[in-house]
C-alpha positions as a printed Julia matrix, in Angstrom:
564×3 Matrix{Float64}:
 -118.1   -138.46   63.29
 -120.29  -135.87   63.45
 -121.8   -132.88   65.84
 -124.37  -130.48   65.95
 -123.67  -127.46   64.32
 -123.23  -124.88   67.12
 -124.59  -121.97   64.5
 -127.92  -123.23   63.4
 -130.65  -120.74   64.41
 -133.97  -120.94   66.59
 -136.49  -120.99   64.0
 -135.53  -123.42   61.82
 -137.88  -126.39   60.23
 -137.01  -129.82   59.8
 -137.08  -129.19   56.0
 -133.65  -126.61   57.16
 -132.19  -129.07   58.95
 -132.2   -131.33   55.93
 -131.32  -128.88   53.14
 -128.31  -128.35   55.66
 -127.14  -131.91   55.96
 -127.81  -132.58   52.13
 -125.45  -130.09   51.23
 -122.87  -130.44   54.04
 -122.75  -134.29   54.31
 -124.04  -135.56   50.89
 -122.29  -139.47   50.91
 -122.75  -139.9    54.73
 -125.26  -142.89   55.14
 -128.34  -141.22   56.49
 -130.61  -144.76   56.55
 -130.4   -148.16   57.08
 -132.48  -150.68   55.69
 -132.03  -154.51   56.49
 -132.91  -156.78   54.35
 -132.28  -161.07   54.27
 -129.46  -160.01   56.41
 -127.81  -157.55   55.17
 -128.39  -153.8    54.57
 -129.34  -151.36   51.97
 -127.89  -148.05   52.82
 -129.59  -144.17   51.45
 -127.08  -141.62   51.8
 -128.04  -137.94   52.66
 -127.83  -137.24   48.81
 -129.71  -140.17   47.63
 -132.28  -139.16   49.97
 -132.67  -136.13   48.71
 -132.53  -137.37   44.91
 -135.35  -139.78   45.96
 -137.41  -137.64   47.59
 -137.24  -134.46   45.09
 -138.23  -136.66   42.4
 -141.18  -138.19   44.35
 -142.32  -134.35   45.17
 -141.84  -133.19   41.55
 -144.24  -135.91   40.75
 -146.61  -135.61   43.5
 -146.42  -131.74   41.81
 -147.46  -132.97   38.7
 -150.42  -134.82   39.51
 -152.34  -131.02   39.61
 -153.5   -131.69   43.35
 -154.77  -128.57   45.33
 -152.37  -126.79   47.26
 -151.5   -127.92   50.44
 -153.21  -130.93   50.01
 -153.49  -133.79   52.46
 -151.04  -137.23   51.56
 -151.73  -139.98   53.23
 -149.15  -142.77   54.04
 -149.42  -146.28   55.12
 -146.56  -148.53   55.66
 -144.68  -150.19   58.68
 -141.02  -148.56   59.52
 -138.22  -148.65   56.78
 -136.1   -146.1    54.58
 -138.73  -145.48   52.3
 -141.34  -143.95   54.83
 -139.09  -141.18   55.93
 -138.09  -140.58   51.78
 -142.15  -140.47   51.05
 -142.86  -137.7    54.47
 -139.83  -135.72   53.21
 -141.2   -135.94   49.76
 -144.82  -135.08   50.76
 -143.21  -132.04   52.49
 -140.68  -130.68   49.83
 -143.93  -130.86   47.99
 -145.49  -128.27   50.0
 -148.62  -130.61   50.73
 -149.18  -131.86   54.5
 -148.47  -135.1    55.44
 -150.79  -137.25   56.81
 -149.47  -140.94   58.12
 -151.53  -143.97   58.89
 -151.21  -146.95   61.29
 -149.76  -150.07   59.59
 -152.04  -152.49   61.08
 -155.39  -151.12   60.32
 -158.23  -152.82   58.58
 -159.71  -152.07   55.43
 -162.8   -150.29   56.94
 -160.54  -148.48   59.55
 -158.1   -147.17   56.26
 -161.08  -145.71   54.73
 -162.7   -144.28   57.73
 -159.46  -142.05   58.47
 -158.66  -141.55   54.57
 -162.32  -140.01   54.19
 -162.02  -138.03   57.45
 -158.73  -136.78   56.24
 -159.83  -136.08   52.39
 -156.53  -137.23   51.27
 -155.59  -136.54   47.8
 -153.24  -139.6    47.1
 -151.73  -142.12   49.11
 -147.93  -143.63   49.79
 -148.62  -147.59   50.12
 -145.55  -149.28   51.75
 -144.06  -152.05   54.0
 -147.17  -153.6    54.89
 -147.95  -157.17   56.38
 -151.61  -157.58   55.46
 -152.14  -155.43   52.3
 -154.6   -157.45   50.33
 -157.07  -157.55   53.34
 -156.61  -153.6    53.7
 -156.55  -152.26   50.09
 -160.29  -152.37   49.57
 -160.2   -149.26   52.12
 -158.86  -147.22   49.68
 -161.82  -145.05   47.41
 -161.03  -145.24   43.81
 -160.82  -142.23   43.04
 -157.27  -141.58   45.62
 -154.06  -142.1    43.55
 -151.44  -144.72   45.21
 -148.37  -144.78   44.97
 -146.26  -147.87   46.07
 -143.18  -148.16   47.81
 -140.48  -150.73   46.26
 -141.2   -154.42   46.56
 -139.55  -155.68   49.83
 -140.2   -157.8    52.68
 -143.21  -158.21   53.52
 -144.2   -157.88   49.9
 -147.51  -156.25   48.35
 -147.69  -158.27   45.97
 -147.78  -158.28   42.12
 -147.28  -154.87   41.01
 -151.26  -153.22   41.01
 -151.62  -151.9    37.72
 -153.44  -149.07   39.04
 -150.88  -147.92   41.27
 -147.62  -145.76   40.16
 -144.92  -147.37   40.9
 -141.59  -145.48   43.09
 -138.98  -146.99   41.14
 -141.05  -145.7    37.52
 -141.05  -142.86   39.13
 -137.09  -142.38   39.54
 -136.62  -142.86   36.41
 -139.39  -140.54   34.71
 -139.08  -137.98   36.75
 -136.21  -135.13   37.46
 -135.54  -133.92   40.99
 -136.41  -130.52   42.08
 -133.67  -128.05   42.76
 -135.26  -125.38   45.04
 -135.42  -125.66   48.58
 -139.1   -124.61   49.49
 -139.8   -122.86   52.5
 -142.98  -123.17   54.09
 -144.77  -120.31   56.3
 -144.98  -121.1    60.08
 -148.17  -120.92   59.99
 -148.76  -124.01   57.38
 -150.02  -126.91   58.38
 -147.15  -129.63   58.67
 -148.87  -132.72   59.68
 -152.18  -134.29   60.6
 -151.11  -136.89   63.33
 -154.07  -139.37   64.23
 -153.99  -140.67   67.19
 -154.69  -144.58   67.96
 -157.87  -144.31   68.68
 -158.42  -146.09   71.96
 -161.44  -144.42   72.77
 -163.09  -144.27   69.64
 -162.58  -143.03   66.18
 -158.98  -141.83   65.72
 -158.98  -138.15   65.92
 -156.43  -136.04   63.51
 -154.42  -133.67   65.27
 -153.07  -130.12   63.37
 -150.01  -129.34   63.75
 -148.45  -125.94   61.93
 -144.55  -126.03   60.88
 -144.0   -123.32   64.13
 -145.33  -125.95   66.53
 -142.89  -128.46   65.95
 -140.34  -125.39   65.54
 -141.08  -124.37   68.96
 -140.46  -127.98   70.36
 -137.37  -128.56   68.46
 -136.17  -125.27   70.44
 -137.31  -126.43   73.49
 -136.12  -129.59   73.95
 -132.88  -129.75   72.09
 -130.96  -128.76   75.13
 -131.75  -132.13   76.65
 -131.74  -134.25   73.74
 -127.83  -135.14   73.84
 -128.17  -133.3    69.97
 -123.76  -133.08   70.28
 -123.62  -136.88   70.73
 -120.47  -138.31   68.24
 -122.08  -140.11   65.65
 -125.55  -140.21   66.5
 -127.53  -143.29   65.32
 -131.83  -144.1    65.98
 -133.17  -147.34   66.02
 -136.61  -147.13   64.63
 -139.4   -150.14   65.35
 -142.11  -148.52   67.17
 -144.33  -146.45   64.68
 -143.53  -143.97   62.65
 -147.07  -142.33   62.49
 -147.02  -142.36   66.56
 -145.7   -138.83   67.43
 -143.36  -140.23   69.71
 -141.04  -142.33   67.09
 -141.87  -139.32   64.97
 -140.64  -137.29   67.14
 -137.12  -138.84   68.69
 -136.3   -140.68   65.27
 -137.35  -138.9    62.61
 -136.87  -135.08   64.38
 -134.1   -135.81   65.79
 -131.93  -137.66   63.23
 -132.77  -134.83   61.18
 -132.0   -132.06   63.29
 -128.46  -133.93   64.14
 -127.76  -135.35   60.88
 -127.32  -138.89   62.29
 -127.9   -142.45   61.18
 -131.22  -144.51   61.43
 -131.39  -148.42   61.18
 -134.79  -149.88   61.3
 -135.93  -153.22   62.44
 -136.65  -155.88   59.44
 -139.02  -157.39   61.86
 -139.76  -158.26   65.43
 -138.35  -161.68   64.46
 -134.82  -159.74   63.93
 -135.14  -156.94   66.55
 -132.63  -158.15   68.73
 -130.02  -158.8    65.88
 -130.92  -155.37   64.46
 -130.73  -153.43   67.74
 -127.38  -155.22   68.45
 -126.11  -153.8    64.9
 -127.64  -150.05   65.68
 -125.98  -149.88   68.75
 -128.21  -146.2    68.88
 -127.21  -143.68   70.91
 -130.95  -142.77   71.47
 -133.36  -145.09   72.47
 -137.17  -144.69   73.25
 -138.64  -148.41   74.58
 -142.18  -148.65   75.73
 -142.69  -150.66   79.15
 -143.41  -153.66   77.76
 -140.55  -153.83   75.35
 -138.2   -152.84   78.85
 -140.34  -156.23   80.28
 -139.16  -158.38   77.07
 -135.46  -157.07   77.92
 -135.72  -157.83   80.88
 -137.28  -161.0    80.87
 -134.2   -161.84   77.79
 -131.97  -161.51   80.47
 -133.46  -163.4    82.98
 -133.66  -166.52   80.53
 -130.02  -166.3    80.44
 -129.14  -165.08   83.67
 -131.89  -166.0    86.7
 -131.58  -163.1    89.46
 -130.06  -165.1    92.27
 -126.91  -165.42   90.12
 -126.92  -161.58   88.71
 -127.89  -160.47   92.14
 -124.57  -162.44   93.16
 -122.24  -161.49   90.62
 -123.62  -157.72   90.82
 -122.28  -157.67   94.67
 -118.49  -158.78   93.11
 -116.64  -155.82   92.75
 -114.52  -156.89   90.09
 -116.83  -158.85   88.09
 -120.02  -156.37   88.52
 -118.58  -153.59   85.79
 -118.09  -156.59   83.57
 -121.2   -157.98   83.47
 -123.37  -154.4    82.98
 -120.78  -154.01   80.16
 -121.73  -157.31   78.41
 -125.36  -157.33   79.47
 -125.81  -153.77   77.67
 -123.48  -154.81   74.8
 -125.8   -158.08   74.14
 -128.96  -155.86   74.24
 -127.12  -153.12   72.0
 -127.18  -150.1    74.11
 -123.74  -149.86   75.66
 -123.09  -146.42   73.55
 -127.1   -145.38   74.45
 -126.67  -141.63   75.69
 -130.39  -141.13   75.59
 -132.44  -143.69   76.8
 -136.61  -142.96   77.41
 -139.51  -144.66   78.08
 -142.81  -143.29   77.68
 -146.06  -144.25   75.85
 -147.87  -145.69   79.21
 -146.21  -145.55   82.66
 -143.13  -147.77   82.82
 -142.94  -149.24   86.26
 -140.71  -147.66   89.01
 -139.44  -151.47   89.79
 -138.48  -152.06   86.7
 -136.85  -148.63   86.08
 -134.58  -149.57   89.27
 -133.68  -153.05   88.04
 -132.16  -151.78   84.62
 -130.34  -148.73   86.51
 -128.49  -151.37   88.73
 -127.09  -152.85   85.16
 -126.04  -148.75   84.08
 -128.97  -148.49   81.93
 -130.72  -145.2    83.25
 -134.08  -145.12   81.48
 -135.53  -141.31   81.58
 -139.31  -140.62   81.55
 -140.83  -138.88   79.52
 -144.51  -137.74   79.41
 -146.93  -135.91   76.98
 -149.63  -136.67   74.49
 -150.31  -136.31   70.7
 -152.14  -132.96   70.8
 -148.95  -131.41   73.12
 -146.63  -133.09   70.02
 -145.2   -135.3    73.41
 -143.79  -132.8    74.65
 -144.55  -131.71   78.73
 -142.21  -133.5    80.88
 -139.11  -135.82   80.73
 -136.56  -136.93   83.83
 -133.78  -134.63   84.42
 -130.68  -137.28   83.61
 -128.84  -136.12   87.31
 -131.95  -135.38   89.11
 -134.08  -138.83   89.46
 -137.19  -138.96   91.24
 -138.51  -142.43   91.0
 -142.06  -142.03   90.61
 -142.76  -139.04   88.53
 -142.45  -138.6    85.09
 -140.26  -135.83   85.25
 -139.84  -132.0    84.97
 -141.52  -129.66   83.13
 -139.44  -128.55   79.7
 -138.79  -125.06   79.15
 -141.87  -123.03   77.48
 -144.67  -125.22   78.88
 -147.16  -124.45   81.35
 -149.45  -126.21   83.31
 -152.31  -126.0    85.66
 -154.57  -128.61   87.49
 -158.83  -128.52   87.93
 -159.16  -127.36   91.21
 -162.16  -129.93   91.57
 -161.01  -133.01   89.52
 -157.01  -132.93   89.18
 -157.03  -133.06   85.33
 -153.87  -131.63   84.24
 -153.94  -129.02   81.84
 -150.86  -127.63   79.49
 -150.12  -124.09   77.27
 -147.48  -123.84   74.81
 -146.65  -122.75   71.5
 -146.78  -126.25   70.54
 -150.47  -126.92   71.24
 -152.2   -128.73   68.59
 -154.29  -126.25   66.39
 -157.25  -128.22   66.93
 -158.7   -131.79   65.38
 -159.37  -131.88   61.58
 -162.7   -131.32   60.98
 -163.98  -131.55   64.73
 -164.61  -128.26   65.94
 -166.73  -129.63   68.68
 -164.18  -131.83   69.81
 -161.22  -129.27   69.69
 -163.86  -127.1    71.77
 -164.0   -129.18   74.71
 -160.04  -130.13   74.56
 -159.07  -126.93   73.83
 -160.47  -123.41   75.9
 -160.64  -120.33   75.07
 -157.45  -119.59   76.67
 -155.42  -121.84   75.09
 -154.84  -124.16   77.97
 -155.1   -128.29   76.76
 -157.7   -130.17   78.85
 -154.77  -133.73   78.28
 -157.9   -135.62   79.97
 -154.64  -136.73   82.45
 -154.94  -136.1    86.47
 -151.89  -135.13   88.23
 -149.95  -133.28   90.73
 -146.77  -131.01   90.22
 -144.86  -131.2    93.65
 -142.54  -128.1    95.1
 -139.49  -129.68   93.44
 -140.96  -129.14   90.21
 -141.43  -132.52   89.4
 -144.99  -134.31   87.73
 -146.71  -136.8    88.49
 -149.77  -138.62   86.62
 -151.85  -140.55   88.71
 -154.71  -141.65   86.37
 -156.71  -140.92   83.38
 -160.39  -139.45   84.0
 -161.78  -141.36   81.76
 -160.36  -144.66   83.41
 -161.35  -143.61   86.92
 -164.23  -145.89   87.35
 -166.97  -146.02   90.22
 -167.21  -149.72   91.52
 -170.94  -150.49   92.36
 -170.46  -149.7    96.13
 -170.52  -145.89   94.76
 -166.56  -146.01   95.24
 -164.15  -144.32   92.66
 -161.05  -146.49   91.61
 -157.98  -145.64   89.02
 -157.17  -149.26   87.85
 -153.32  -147.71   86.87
 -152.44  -147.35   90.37
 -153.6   -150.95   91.19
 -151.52  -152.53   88.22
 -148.39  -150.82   88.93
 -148.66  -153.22   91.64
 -147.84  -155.93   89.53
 -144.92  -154.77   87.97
 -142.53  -156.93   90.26
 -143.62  -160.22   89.24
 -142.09  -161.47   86.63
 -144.51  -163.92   85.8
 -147.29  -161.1    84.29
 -147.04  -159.61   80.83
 -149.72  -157.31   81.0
 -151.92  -156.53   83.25
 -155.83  -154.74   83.08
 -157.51  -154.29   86.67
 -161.31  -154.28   85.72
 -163.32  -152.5    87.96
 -166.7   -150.83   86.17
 -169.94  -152.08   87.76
 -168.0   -154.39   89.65
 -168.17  -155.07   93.79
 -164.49  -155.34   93.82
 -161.28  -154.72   90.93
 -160.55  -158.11   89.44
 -157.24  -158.9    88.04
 -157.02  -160.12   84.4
 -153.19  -161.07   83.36
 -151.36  -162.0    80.4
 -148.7   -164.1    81.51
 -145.12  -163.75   80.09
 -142.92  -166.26   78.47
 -141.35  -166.84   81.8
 -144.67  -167.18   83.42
 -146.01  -168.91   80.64
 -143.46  -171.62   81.07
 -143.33  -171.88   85.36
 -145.22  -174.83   86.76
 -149.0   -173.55   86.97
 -148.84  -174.11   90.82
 -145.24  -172.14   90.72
 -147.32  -169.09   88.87
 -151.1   -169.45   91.1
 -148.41  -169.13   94.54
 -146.23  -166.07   93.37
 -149.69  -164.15   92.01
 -151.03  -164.81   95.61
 -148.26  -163.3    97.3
 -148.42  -160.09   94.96
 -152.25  -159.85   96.37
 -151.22  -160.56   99.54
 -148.48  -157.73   99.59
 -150.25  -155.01   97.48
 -153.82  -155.07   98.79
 -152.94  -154.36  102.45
 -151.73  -150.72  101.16
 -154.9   -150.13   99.33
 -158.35  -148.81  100.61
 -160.69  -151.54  101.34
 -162.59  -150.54   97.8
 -159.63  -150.87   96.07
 -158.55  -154.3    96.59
 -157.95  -156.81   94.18
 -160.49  -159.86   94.73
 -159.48  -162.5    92.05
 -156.64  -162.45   90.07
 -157.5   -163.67   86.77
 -155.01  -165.7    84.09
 -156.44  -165.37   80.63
 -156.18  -167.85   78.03
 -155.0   -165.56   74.97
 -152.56  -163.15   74.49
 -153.72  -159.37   74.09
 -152.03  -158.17   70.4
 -152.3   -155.5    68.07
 -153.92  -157.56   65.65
 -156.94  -159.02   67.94
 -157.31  -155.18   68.7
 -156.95  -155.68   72.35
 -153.37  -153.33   72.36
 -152.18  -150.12   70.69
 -149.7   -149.8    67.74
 -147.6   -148.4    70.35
 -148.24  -151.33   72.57
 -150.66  -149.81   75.14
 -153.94  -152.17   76.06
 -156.66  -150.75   75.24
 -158.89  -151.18   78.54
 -162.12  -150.99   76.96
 -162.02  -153.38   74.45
 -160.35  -155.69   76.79
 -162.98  -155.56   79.64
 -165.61  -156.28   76.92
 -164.48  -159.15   75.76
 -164.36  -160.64   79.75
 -167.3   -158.92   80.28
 -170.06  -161.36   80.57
 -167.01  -163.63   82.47
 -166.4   -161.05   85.21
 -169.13  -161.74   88.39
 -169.02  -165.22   88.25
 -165.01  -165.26   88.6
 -166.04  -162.93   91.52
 -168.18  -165.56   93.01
 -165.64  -168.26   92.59
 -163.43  -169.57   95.52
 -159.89  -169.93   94.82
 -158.19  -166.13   94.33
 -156.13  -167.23   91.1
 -158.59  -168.6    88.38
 -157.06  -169.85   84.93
 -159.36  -169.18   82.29
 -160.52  -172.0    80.54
């Protein structure tokens, strides 16, 4: 069992909070890696071993100080060893999306100049290595599941490594001002762009938000499956089980996430809305609403079953629970908080390290994504609504893009998040829309699609959801049905999506209505490049690919069309 220590100091870098728990907690299991079934635990000190071996040879290798490391892998024990070895190392680590082509892995390895690379857990290696210029050094994570491959000859190998190469003893300290990561963002509007961030940024967030980050939780464990380059899962895993000295499991794969959350049991959890859908959706399969509507109402039996329906999802002992990532329905937010599972909102962006906003855990206001965290500042465009935010935790600008950190960042320091919004006398935010998705229909009328889809979020028939509206008369629906839709009778599915219309477009202006609603044929995944690693659709891309499909749905009759 273990606390946060009451005496640590403001101030203090993640590299502290490690050197701390090293020392104080050496044979405490600090990750948890599952493998065929069963798991392969790292304690604090064979963390540390690891990872002070791995920097004393990254030291070796004669790089330039400072240098940039890239990494590449999906979540597992090893990717947190590599960052804290790229970091003890006193170079700046620099990690990758797992799921990124070959050309896409050398676009952001050139724009980064990385001076070696950490290859890891990775599902599609032998299509992505030719990304990687000659002349960067690899070195490759232990074989595991799914595999790289025969060793590559070119590649130093971790375990070789170990055993050739001593630990370092010190405990470096880097300068505030240093840079500690490059963070590239996902790049749904373009090229990914990499985002500075100095050791006293994420210093000043740690202070910041600690107070609301149930830090004194007993025996604090993480569950980490979203990824680990996103600053998000950066941020509330790999932070945060730092700064407590808790316990991380990962997910083996999305095959086994339910069996692995079930084993985590974490007592912090961040889900993105559509993994709160899949949840919800699991226990609907097993339980359809009329009965747990029923049983709910039964004094006796209602305390039960939210016991046994958290229990089966694995976050009965979840103190924290967020959401962020895109806007999670308010619907949905309700529906788990009748079961005792009280999902907070939270709200910020890559360049603001995440951190503006989260829901007060006593003070609920359905609808907003929270209040404002101590030390952040904000202001809106008195002409457009974009929110803008100041803190010490403000990116330092994009890696080799002045022109681009010019027009987020002004002179004043204030961060144009490209977000429109309202802060209301409670104190409480709100995000309405993005300004770049605002679009202008072709009756000269401007619509934000994320308003219209939120209007979906009560049928439990859609997946996902992308109202299309550029150079369009009228928004047009297109939806990815779930596995429950997916499996109703297609007459079932056409009825319930016409009585959504029917309920949602008589609260929206006339230029705002959805005309058709529009079932598409194939699913929208990270690898068909029509979603984010972290799950979010990626509008664009999406509307392209319907593009040429768009008026003549329009001009069709019936208001639900099935594609195909």
């Amino acid at each position: 069992m273990n606390t946060l220590r009451s005496d640590f100091q403001k101030g203090q870098t993640l590299l502290d909070y490690f050197y701390y728990w090293e020392k104080q907690q050496p044979n405490k299991v600090y990750l948890r890696q599952p493998q065929g079934g069963r798991y392969r635990d790292f304690t604090w000190c064979e963390v540390g071993r690891q990872a002070r071996t791995l920097a004393t040879y990254l030291n070796s290798l004669g790089l330039p100080a400072k240098s940039n490391i890239g990494l590449v892998s999906k979540n597992c024990a090893h990717w947190v060893i590599a960052d804290l070895a790229i970091l003890l190392s006193g170079h700046v680590s620099v990690p990758f999306y797992p799921t990124l082509t070959a050309s896409q892995l050398q676009q952001v390895l050139d724009h980064s100049q990385c001076q070696a690379l950490f290859v890891g857990k990775l599902d599609k290696w032998q299509e992505m290595k030719s990304g990687v210029p000659k002349t960067v050094p690899c070195i490759d994570f232990p074989p595991q599941q799914p595999v790289l491959g025969l060793p590559d000859a070119t590649h130093a190998q971790w375990e070789d490594i170990l055993a050739r190469y001593e630990p370092m003893t010190d405990n470096p300290q880097p300068h505030s001002e240093d840079l500690f990561t490059i963070v590239y963002t996902s790049g749904t509007t373009g090229n990914p762009k990499g985002v500075m961030m100095p050791y006293k940024a994420m210093i000043s967030a740690i202070d910041s938000t600690k107070p609301l980050m149930c830090v004194d939780v007993p025996d604090p464990r993480f569950f980490s499956y979203l990824p680990l380059c996103h600053v998000a899962e950066r941020n509330l895993v790999e932070a945060l089980s730092l700064i407590t000295g808790g316990t991380v499991y990962f997910v083996e794969s999305m095959a086994t996430f339910a069996k692995n959350l079930a084993a985590a049991r974490p007592t912090h959890f961040l889900g993105v809305p559509r993994i709160w859908l899949k949840f919800q959706q699991t226990i609907l399969a097993r339980m359809p609403q009329r009965k747990l509507d029923q049983l709910l109402k039964i004094p006796l039996l209602s305390g039960i079953v939210k016991r046994e329906l958290r229990m089966a999802l694995g976050l009965n002992d979840a103190r924290l629970i967020l959401t962020g990532a895109a806007p999670t329905p308010v619907p949905l937010i309700r529906w788990f908080r009748q079961l005792g599972i009280n999902i907070q909102e939270a709200y910020g962006m890559t360049e603001n390290l995440g951190v503006v906003s989260v829901m007060p855990a006593n003070t609920i206001k359905d609808g907003t994504v929270g209040m404002l965290y101590s030390g952040i500042q904000v202001k809106f465009d008195a002409v457009t609504g974009e929110l803008m935010t100041r803190s010490d935790w403000t990116m330092r600008g994009y890696f080799r893009e002045p022109e681009m950190t010019a027009a987020a960042l002004d002179s004043e320091g204030w961060l144009h998040t490209g977000d429109v919004g309202t802060l209301d006398d409670e104190g409480f935010l709100t995000i309405t829309g993005r300004m770049k998705e605002i679009y202008k229909t072709t009756k000269g009328e401007f619509v934000a699609p994320a308003q219209i889809e939120s209007g979906f979020s009560e049928n439990n028939f859609v997946d996902q959801i992308c109202v299309a509206v550029h150079q369009l008369p009228q928004p047009i629906a297109l939806i990815m049905l779930s596995e429950t839709g997916l499996k109703a009778d297609k007459v079932e599915v056409s009825q319930s999506l016409e009585e959504t219309l029917n309920s949602l477009n008589p609260n929206l202006h006339t230029y705002q209505r959805v005309k058709k609603a529009v079932i598409v044929k194939d699913p929208w995944t990270v690898d068909n490049d029509m979603m984010t690693p972290s799950l979010k659709i990626k509008r664009k891309i999406i509307e392209s690919r319907y593009e040429s499909h768009l008026q003549p749905w329009l001009e069709r009759e019936e208001t639900v069309i099935w594609e195909g």
